[in-house]
Short mmCIF file of C-alpha atoms in Angstrom, two decimals:
data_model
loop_
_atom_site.label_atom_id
_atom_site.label_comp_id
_atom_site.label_asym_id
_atom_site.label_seq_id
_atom_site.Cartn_x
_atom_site.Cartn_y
_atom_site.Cartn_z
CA UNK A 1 0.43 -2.62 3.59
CA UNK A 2 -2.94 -0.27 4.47
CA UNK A 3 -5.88 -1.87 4.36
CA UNK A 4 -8.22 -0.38 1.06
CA UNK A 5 -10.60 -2.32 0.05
CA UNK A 6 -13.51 -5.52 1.06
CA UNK A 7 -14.32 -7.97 -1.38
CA UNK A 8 -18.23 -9.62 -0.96
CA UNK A 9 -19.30 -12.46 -2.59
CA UNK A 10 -23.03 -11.95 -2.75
CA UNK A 11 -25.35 -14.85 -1.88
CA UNK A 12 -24.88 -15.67 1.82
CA UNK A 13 -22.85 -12.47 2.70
CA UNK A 14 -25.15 -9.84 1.18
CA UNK A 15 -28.26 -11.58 0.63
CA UNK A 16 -29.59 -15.21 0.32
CA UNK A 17 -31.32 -16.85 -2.40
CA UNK A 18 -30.02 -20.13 -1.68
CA UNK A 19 -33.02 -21.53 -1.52
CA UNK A 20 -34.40 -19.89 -4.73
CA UNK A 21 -31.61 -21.48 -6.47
CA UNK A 22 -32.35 -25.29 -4.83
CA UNK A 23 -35.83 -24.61 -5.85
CA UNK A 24 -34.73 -23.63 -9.36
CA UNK A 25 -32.12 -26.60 -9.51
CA UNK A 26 -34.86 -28.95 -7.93
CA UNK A 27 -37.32 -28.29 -10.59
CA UNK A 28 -34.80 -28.44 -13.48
CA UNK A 29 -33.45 -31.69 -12.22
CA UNK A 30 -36.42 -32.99 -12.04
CA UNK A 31 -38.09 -32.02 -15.33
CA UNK A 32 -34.59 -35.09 -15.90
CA UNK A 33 -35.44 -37.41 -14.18
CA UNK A 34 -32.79 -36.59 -11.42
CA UNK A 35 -33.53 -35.63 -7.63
CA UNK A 36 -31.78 -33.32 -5.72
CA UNK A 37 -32.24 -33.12 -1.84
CA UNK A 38 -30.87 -29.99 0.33
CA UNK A 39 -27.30 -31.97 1.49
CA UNK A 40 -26.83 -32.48 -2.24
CA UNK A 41 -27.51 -28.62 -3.23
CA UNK A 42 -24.97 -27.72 -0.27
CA UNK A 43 -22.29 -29.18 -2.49
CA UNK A 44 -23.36 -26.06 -5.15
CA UNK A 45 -22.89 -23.38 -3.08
CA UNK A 46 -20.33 -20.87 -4.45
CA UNK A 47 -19.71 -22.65 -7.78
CA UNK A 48 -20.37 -21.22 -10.99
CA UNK A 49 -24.26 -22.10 -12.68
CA UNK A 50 -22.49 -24.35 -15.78
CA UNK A 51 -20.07 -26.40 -12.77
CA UNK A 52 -23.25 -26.56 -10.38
CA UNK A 53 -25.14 -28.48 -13.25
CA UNK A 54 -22.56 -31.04 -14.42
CA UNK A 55 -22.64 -32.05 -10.64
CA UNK A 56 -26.34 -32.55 -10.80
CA UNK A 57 -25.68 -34.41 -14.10
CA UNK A 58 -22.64 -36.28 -12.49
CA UNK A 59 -24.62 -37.28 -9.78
CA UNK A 60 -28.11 -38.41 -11.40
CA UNK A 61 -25.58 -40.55 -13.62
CA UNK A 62 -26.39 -38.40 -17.32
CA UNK A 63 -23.32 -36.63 -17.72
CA UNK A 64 -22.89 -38.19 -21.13
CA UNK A 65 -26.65 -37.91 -21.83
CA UNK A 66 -26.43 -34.64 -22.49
CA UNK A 67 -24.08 -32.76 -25.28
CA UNK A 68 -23.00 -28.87 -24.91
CA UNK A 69 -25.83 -27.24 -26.37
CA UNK A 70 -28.61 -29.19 -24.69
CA UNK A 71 -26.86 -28.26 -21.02
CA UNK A 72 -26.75 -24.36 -22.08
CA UNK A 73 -30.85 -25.04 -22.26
CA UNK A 74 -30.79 -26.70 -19.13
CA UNK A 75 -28.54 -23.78 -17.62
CA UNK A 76 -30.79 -20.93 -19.18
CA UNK A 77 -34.32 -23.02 -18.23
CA UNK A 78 -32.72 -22.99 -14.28
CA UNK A 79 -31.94 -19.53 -14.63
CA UNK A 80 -34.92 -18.63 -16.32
CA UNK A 81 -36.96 -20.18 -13.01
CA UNK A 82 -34.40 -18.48 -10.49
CA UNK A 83 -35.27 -14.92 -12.30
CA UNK A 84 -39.27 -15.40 -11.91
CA UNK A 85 -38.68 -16.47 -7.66
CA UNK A 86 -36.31 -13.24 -7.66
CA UNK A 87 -39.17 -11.26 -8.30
CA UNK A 88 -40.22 -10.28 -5.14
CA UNK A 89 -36.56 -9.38 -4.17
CA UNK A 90 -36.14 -6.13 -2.50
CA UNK A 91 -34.16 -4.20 0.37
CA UNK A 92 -36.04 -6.62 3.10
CA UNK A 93 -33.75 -9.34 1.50
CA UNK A 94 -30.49 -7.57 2.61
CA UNK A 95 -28.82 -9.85 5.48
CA UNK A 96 -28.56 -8.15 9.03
CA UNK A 97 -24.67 -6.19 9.38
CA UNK A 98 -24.61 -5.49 5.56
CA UNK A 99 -26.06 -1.93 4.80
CA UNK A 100 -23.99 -0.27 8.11
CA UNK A 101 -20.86 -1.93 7.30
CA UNK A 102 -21.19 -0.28 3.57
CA UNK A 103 -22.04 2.67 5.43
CA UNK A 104 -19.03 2.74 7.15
CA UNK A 105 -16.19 1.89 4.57
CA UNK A 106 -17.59 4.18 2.34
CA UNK A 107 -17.08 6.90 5.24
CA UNK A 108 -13.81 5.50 5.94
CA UNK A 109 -12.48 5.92 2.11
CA UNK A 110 -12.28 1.83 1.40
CA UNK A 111 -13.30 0.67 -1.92
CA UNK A 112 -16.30 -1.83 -2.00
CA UNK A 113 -16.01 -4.91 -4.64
CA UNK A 114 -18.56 -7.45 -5.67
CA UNK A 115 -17.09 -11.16 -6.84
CA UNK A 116 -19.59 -13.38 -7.53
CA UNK A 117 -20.32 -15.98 -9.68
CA UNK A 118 -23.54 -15.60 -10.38
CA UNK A 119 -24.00 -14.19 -13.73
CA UNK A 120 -27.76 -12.31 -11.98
CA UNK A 121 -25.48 -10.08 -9.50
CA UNK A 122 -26.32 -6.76 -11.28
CA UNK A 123 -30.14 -7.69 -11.05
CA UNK A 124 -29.73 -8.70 -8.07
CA UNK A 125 -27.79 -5.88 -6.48
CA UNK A 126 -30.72 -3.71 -8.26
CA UNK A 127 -33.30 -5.41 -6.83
CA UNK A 128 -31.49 -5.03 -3.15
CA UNK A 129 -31.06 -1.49 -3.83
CA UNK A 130 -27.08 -1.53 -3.94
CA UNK A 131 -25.58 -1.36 -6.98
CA UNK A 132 -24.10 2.23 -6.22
CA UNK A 133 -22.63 0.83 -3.65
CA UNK A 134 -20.20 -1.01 -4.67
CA UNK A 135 -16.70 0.63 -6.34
CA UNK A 136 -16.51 -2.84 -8.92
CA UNK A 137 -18.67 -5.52 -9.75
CA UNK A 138 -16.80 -8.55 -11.41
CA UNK A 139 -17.95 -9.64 -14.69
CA UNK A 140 -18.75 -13.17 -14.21
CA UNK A 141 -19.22 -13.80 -17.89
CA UNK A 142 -15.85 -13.25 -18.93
CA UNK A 143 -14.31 -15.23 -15.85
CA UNK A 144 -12.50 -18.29 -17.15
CA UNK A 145 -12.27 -19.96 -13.91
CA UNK A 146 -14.92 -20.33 -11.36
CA UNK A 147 -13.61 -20.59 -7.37
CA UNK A 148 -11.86 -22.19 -5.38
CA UNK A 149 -9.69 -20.23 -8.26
CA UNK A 150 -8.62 -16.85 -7.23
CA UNK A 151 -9.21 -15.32 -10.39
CA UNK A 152 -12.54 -13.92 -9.45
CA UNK A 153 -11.09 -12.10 -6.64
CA UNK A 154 -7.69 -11.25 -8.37
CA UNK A 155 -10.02 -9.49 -10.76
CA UNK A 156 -11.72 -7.21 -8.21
CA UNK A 157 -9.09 -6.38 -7.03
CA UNK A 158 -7.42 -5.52 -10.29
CA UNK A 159 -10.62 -3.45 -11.08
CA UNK A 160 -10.48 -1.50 -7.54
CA UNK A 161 -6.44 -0.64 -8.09
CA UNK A 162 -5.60 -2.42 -4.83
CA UNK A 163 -3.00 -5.11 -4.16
CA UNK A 164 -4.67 -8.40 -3.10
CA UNK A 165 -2.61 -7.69 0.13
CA UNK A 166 -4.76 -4.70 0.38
CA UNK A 167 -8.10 -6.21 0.67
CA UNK A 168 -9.67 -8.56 2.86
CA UNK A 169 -12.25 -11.09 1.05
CA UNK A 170 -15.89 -12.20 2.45
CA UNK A 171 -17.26 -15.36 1.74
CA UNK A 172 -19.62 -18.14 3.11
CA UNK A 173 -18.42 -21.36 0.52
CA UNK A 174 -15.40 -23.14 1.73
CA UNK A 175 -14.66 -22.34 -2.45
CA UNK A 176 -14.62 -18.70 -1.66
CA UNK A 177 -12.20 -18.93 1.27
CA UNK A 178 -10.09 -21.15 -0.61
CA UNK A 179 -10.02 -18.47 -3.74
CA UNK A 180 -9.65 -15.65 -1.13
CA UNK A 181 -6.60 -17.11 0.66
CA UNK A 182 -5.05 -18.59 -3.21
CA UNK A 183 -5.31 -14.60 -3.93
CA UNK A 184 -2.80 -13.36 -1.18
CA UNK A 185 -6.29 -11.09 0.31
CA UNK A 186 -7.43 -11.60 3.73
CA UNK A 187 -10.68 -13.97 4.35
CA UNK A 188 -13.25 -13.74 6.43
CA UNK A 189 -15.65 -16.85 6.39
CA UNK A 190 -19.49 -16.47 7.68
CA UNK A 191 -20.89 -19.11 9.08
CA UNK A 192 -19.39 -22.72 10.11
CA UNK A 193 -17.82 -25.34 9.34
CA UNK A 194 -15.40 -23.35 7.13
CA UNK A 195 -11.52 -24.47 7.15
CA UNK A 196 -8.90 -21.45 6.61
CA UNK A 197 -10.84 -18.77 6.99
CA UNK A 198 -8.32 -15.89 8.71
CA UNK A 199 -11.42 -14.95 10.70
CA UNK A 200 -14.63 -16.51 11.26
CA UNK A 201 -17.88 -15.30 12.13
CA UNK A 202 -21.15 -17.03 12.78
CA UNK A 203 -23.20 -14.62 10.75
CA UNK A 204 -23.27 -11.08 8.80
CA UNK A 205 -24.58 -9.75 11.87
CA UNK A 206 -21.34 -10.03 13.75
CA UNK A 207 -19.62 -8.08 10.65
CA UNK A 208 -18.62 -4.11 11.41
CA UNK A 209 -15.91 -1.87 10.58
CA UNK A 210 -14.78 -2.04 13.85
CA UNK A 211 -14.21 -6.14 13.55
CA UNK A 212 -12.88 -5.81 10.17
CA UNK A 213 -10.26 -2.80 11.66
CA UNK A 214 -9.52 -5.18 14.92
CA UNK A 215 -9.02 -8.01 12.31
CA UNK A 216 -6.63 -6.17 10.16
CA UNK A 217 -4.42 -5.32 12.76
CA UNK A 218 -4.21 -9.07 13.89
CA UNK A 219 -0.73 -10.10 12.17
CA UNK A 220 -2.18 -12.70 9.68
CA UNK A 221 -2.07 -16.25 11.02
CA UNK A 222 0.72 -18.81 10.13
CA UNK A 223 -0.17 -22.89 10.12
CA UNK A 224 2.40 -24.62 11.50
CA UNK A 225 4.30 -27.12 9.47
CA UNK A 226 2.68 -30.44 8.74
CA UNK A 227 5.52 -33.35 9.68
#
């Protein structure tokens, strides 16, 4: 099949505000009596805001201390934090490979999808500057599963009009490139330390339409059998 489109997730492949959400979490947690260090927040990265909290509860031992309304005030008091350290967002914020990449598959016809989870992607994409340039943008509100779940990215591609064996997916989480791969897309995985990735890269600067073209005319790669 032709290659059409590339599917982004956003925070760690287009920008990063990882550490605006640990400070966010941090500070939540805390106001619970829980404390979060960075190896703990690794284990949030590229899960959903409402699964990212019920492992902070999980692991602070107050899952049960807290019904379904009281965690939606928790959720909205995290993201209420996140939105006032997004503030000074702006184009400077846009990781190194990004805006000549989108340059190029826009001049090369291929549609441009966003699948994130994070329910701030249109602000964010606003803030960066972006938003036109991307074909689709998945609603992450009406998701009803978060990764390693392919729906996200069966979605974009459902919203570009491409096969999933069309598209080739771009992630950082070892969620994403598990949703990418459960999809039938092509993944790319930034960064290290990620398992199944169809090809890895150390960091958004090694990304270009040249790499992505070399990449789709690699025949995909085939694990061998487990005895």
């Amino acid at each position: 099949m032709s290659f059409r489109a590339v599917i982004f997730d956003l925070d760690g492949v287009i920008t990063d505000t990882a550490h605006l959400h640990y400070q966010a979490w941090k500070e939540t947690a805390a106001a619970i009596g829980i404390t979060i260090d960075p190896s703990f927040n690794a284990r949030l990265k590229g899960i959903s805001r409402m699964a990212s909290l019920a492992l902070i509860l999980r692991h602070g031992g107050k899952e049960r201390a807290f019904d379904e309304a009281e965690r939606a005030r928790l959720a909205a008091r995290k993201n209420a934090r996140y939105g006032e350290l997004l503030a000074s967002l702006d184009s400077r914020a846009i990781l190194p490979g990004i805006p000549a990449l989108l340059d190029a598959l826009a001049q090369h016809g291929i549609a441009v999808g966003l699948a994130s989870v994070s329910l701030n992607a249109p602000f964010i994409l606003d803030a960066l500057g972006l938003r036109a340039r991307f074909d689709y943008c998945v609603d992450a509100s009406l998701l009803r599963h978060s990764k390693p779940d392919p729906e996200i990215f069966l979605t974009a591609c459902a919203g570009l009009g491409v096969a999933p064996e069309q598209a080739i997916g771009i992630e950082d989480a070892q969620a994403g490139i598990d949703a990418i791969n459960a999809s039938g897309m092509r993944s790319v995985g930034i960064g290290h330390d990620l398992q199944g990735a169809g090809l890895l890269l150390p960091d958004t600067g090694a990304l270009s339409w040249r790499c992505l073209q070399d990449f789709w005319s690699t025949p995909p790669r085939v694990d061998a059998p487990v005895n």
